Amino acid sequence: MTAQQIALIKLGLDIAEAAGQGVAQAMEAKTLVERMVTEDRDPSPEEWEALNATTDTLHQAIQGA
């Protein structure tokens, strides 16, 4: 398993946790990840940047910041 695959798995877990708490941004990230899985490809640098920003937002929302 590559570091990129592990990062995507972690992102999926973060999205699931945020979705479980009703965080709207989780659905946007879920849609992006699902599209990449369907297209059988890795995220582009721009997509990684967007996913990282979304992950930061989700972590803040989960932690109540």
mmCIF file of N, CA and C in Angstrom:
data_model
loop_
_atom_site.group_PDB
_atom_site.id
_atom_site.type_symbol
_atom_site.label_atom_id
_atom_site.label_comp_id
_atom_site.label_asym_id
_atom_site.label_seq_id
_atom_site.Cartn_x
_atom_site.Cartn_y
_atom_site.Cartn_z
ATOM 1 N N MET A 1 0.856 -1.163 0.000
ATOM 2 C CA MET A 1 0.000 0.000 0.000
ATOM 3 C C MET A 1 0.906 1.233 0.000
ATOM 4 N N THR A 2 0.590 2.181 -0.863
ATOM 5 C CA THR A 2 1.410 3.383 -0.962
ATOM 6 C C THR A 2 0.966 4.430 0.054
ATOM 7 N N ALA A 3 1.825 5.412 0.258
ATOM 8 C CA ALA A 3 1.491 6.513 1.167
ATOM 9 C C ALA A 3 0.255 7.254 0.671
ATOM 10 N N GLN A 4 0.115 7.367 -0.634
ATOM 11 C CA GLN A 4 -1.045 8.056 -1.200
ATOM 12 C C GLN A 4 -2.329 7.271 -0.914
ATOM 13 N N GLN A 5 -2.267 5.971 -1.013
ATOM 14 C CA GLN A 5 -3.440 5.149 -0.707
ATOM 15 C C GLN A 5 -3.810 5.262 0.767
ATOM 16 N N ILE A 6 -2.809 5.267 1.620
ATOM 17 C CA ILE A 6 -3.065 5.417 3.051
ATOM 18 C C ILE A 6 -3.683 6.779 3.337
ATOM 19 N N ALA A 7 -3.184 7.817 2.674
ATOM 20 C CA ALA A 7 -3.739 9.159 2.864
ATOM 21 C C ALA A 7 -5.200 9.205 2.435
ATOM 22 N N LEU A 8 -5.539 8.534 1.340
ATOM 23 C CA LEU A 8 -6.934 8.509 0.887
ATOM 24 C C LEU A 8 -7.818 7.732 1.855
ATOM 25 N N ILE A 9 -7.300 6.656 2.426
ATOM 26 C CA ILE A 9 -8.072 5.903 3.422
ATOM 27 C C ILE A 9 -8.330 6.780 4.644
ATOM 28 N N LYS A 10 -7.299 7.483 5.109
ATOM 29 C CA LYS A 10 -7.461 8.374 6.259
ATOM 30 C C LYS A 10 -8.470 9.464 5.938
ATOM 31 N N LEU A 11 -8.387 10.024 4.739
ATOM 32 C CA LEU A 11 -9.349 11.047 4.339
ATOM 33 C C LEU A 11 -10.762 10.485 4.377
ATOM 34 N N GLY A 12 -10.931 9.265 3.894
ATOM 35 C CA GLY A 12 -12.249 8.628 3.925
ATOM 36 C C GLY A 12 -12.783 8.486 5.339
ATOM 37 N N LEU A 13 -11.911 8.121 6.256
ATOM 38 C CA LEU A 13 -12.324 8.000 7.657
ATOM 39 C C LEU A 13 -12.691 9.360 8.241
ATOM 40 N N ASP A 14 -11.912 10.383 7.898
ATOM 41 C CA ASP A 14 -12.226 11.736 8.364
ATOM 42 C C ASP A 14 -13.572 12.202 7.818
ATOM 43 N N ILE A 15 -13.816 11.925 6.540
ATOM 44 C CA ILE A 15 -15.083 12.303 5.914
ATOM 45 C C ILE A 15 -16.235 11.586 6.598
ATOM 46 N N ALA A 16 -16.055 10.299 6.859
ATOM 47 C CA ALA A 16 -17.122 9.530 7.514
ATOM 48 C C ALA A 16 -17.428 10.091 8.897
ATOM 49 N N GLU A 17 -16.391 10.414 9.640
ATOM 50 C CA GLU A 17 -16.604 10.977 10.979
ATOM 51 C C GLU A 17 -17.329 12.314 10.892
ATOM 52 N N ALA A 18 -16.893 13.162 9.962
ATOM 53 C CA ALA A 18 -17.527 14.472 9.810
ATOM 54 C C ALA A 18 -18.964 14.340 9.335
ATOM 55 N N ALA A 19 -19.200 13.433 8.403
ATOM 56 C CA ALA A 19 -20.566 13.223 7.909
ATOM 57 C C ALA A 19 -21.462 12.748 9.037
ATOM 58 N N GLY A 20 -20.928 11.896 9.894
ATOM 59 C CA GLY A 20 -21.686 11.406 11.037
ATOM 60 C C GLY A 20 -22.063 12.512 12.003
ATOM 61 N N GLN A 21 -21.294 13.588 11.974
ATOM 62 C CA GLN A 21 -21.572 14.725 12.847
ATOM 63 C C GLN A 21 -22.323 15.830 12.107
ATOM 64 N N GLY A 22 -22.718 15.563 10.866
ATOM 65 C CA GLY A 22 -23.524 16.522 10.118
ATOM 66 C C GLY A 22 -22.750 17.669 9.499
ATOM 67 N N VAL A 23 -21.477 17.464 9.204
ATOM 68 C CA VAL A 23 -20.668 18.525 8.611
ATOM 69 C C VAL A 23 -20.879 18.523 7.098
ATOM 70 N N ALA A 24 -21.404 19.629 6.576
ATOM 71 C CA ALA A 24 -21.774 19.709 5.158
ATOM 72 C C ALA A 24 -20.581 19.524 4.224
ATOM 73 N N GLN A 25 -19.406 20.029 4.590
ATOM 74 C CA GLN A 25 -18.233 19.917 3.719
ATOM 75 C C GLN A 25 -17.840 18.468 3.480
ATOM 76 N N ALA A 26 -18.250 17.584 4.364
ATOM 77 C CA ALA A 26 -17.912 16.171 4.211
ATOM 78 C C ALA A 26 -18.496 15.611 2.924
ATOM 79 N N MET A 27 -19.682 16.043 2.560
ATOM 80 C CA MET A 27 -20.312 15.528 1.342
ATOM 81 C C MET A 27 -19.568 15.987 0.096
ATOM 82 N N GLU A 28 -19.047 17.222 0.100
ATOM 83 C CA GLU A 28 -18.270 17.709 -1.044
ATOM 84 C C GLU A 28 -17.005 16.870 -1.217
ATOM 85 N N ALA A 29 -16.315 16.614 -0.126
ATOM 86 C CA ALA A 29 -15.097 15.806 -0.189
ATOM 87 C C ALA A 29 -15.416 14.380 -0.615
ATOM 88 N N LYS A 30 -16.507 13.846 -0.110
ATOM 89 C CA LYS A 30 -16.925 12.484 -0.475
ATOM 90 C C LYS A 30 -17.171 12.387 -1.974
ATOM 91 N N THR A 31 -17.836 13.383 -2.532
ATOM 92 C CA THR A 31 -18.118 13.399 -3.967
ATOM 93 C C THR A 31 -16.827 13.423 -4.776
ATOM 94 N N LEU A 32 -15.863 14.243 -4.359
ATOM 95 C CA LEU A 32 -14.590 14.322 -5.069
ATOM 96 C C LEU A 32 -13.850 12.991 -5.012
ATOM 97 N N VAL A 33 -13.788 12.379 -3.842
ATOM 98 C CA VAL A 33 -13.090 11.097 -3.703
ATOM 99 C C VAL A 33 -13.800 10.012 -4.509
ATOM 100 N N GLU A 34 -15.123 9.987 -4.468
ATOM 101 C CA GLU A 34 -15.871 8.994 -5.254
ATOM 102 C C GLU A 34 -15.586 9.146 -6.744
ATOM 103 N N ARG A 35 -15.489 10.392 -7.224
ATOM 104 C CA ARG A 35 -15.199 10.621 -8.645
ATOM 105 C C ARG A 35 -13.820 10.073 -9.003
ATOM 106 N N MET A 36 -12.831 10.295 -8.139
ATOM 107 C CA MET A 36 -11.487 9.786 -8.419
ATOM 108 C C MET A 36 -11.466 8.263 -8.417
ATOM 109 N N VAL A 37 -12.206 7.651 -7.500
ATOM 110 C CA VAL A 37 -12.279 6.187 -7.453
ATOM 111 C C VAL A 37 -12.929 5.659 -8.721
ATOM 112 N N THR A 38 -14.024 6.278 -9.133
ATOM 113 C CA THR A 38 -14.723 5.862 -10.352
ATOM 114 C C THR A 38 -13.812 5.982 -11.568
ATOM 115 N N GLU A 39 -13.014 7.065 -11.601
ATOM 116 C CA GLU A 39 -12.099 7.300 -12.722
ATOM 117 C C GLU A 39 -10.786 6.528 -12.564
ATOM 118 N N ASP A 40 -10.624 5.808 -11.431
ATOM 119 C CA ASP A 40 -9.432 5.003 -11.159
ATOM 120 C C ASP A 40 -8.154 5.815 -11.326
ATOM 121 N N ARG A 41 -8.096 6.916 -10.576
ATOM 122 C CA ARG A 41 -6.925 7.785 -10.682
ATOM 123 C C ARG A 41 -6.605 8.407 -9.330
ATOM 124 N N ASP A 42 -5.375 8.907 -9.242
ATOM 125 C CA ASP A 42 -4.939 9.629 -8.053
ATOM 126 C C ASP A 42 -5.361 11.092 -8.179
ATOM 127 N N PRO A 43 -5.425 11.791 -7.055
ATOM 128 C CA PRO A 43 -5.761 13.212 -7.114
ATOM 129 C C PRO A 43 -4.672 14.008 -7.827
ATOM 130 N N SER A 44 -5.095 15.038 -8.529
ATOM 131 C CA SER A 44 -4.137 15.977 -9.118
ATOM 132 C C SER A 44 -3.563 16.824 -7.982
ATOM 133 N N PRO A 45 -2.478 17.557 -8.229
ATOM 134 C CA PRO A 45 -1.957 18.443 -7.175
ATOM 135 C C PRO A 45 -3.015 19.434 -6.677
ATOM 136 N N GLU A 46 -3.829 19.939 -7.583
ATOM 137 C CA GLU A 46 -4.882 20.880 -7.196
ATOM 138 C C GLU A 46 -5.942 20.197 -6.333
ATOM 139 N N GLU A 47 -6.278 18.954 -6.690
ATOM 140 C CA GLU A 47 -7.260 18.209 -5.897
ATOM 141 C C GLU A 47 -6.710 17.880 -4.514
ATOM 142 N N TRP A 48 -5.419 17.527 -4.449
ATOM 143 C CA TRP A 48 -4.811 17.279 -3.138
ATOM 144 C C TRP A 48 -4.893 18.533 -2.280
ATOM 145 N N GLU A 49 -4.611 19.685 -2.893
ATOM 146 C CA GLU A 49 -4.675 20.948 -2.159
ATOM 147 C C GLU A 49 -6.089 21.183 -1.627
ATOM 148 N N ALA A 50 -7.082 20.956 -2.471
ATOM 149 C CA ALA A 50 -8.477 21.134 -2.052
ATOM 150 C C ALA A 50 -8.855 20.130 -0.969
ATOM 151 N N LEU A 51 -8.433 18.883 -1.124
ATOM 152 C CA LEU A 51 -8.742 17.864 -0.120
ATOM 153 C C LEU A 51 -8.070 18.170 1.217
ATOM 154 N N ASN A 52 -6.835 18.637 1.169
ATOM 155 C CA ASN A 52 -6.144 18.995 2.408
ATOM 156 C C ASN A 52 -6.838 20.158 3.107
ATOM 157 N N ALA A 53 -7.265 21.159 2.337
ATOM 158 C CA ALA A 53 -7.982 22.292 2.927
ATOM 159 C C ALA A 53 -9.303 21.828 3.529
ATOM 160 N N THR A 54 -9.998 20.961 2.812
ATOM 161 C CA THR A 54 -11.269 20.441 3.320
ATOM 162 C C THR A 54 -11.047 19.617 4.580
ATOM 163 N N THR A 55 -9.994 18.803 4.589
ATOM 164 C CA THR A 55 -9.688 17.997 5.769
ATOM 165 C C THR A 55 -9.429 18.889 6.978
ATOM 166 N N ASP A 56 -8.693 19.984 6.769
ATOM 167 C CA ASP A 56 -8.448 20.921 7.869
ATOM 168 C C ASP A 56 -9.762 21.492 8.393
ATOM 169 N N THR A 57 -10.649 21.874 7.480
ATOM 170 C CA THR A 57 -11.953 22.406 7.866
ATOM 171 C C THR A 57 -12.763 21.363 8.624
ATOM 172 N N LEU A 58 -12.740 20.126 8.129
ATOM 173 C CA LEU A 58 -13.484 19.052 8.790
ATOM 174 C C LEU A 58 -12.950 18.788 10.196
ATOM 175 N N HIS A 59 -11.629 18.782 10.341
ATOM 176 C CA HIS A 59 -11.047 18.559 11.667
ATOM 177 C C HIS A 59 -11.484 19.651 12.640
ATOM 178 N N GLN A 60 -11.485 20.896 12.164
ATOM 179 C CA GLN A 60 -11.918 22.003 13.022
ATOM 180 C C GLN A 60 -13.379 21.838 13.414
ATOM 181 N N ALA A 61 -14.205 21.443 12.459
ATOM 182 C CA ALA A 61 -15.633 21.264 12.748
ATOM 183 C C ALA A 61 -15.858 20.112 13.723
ATOM 184 N N ILE A 62 -15.120 19.020 13.530
ATOM 185 C CA ILE A 62 -15.257 17.857 14.406
ATOM 186 C C ILE A 62 -14.846 18.220 15.834
ATOM 187 N N GLN A 63 -13.783 19.004 15.940
ATOM 188 C CA GLN A 63 -13.265 19.362 17.255
ATOM 189 C C GLN A 63 -14.004 20.551 17.867
ATOM 190 N N GLY A 64 -14.943 21.118 17.119
ATOM 191 C CA GLY A 64 -15.728 22.229 17.639
ATOM 192 C C GLY A 64 -14.981 23.544 17.687
ATOM 193 N N ALA A 65 -13.966 23.674 16.833
ATOM 194 C CA ALA A 65 -13.170 24.910 16.820
ATOM 195 C C ALA A 65 -13.876 26.001 16.051
#
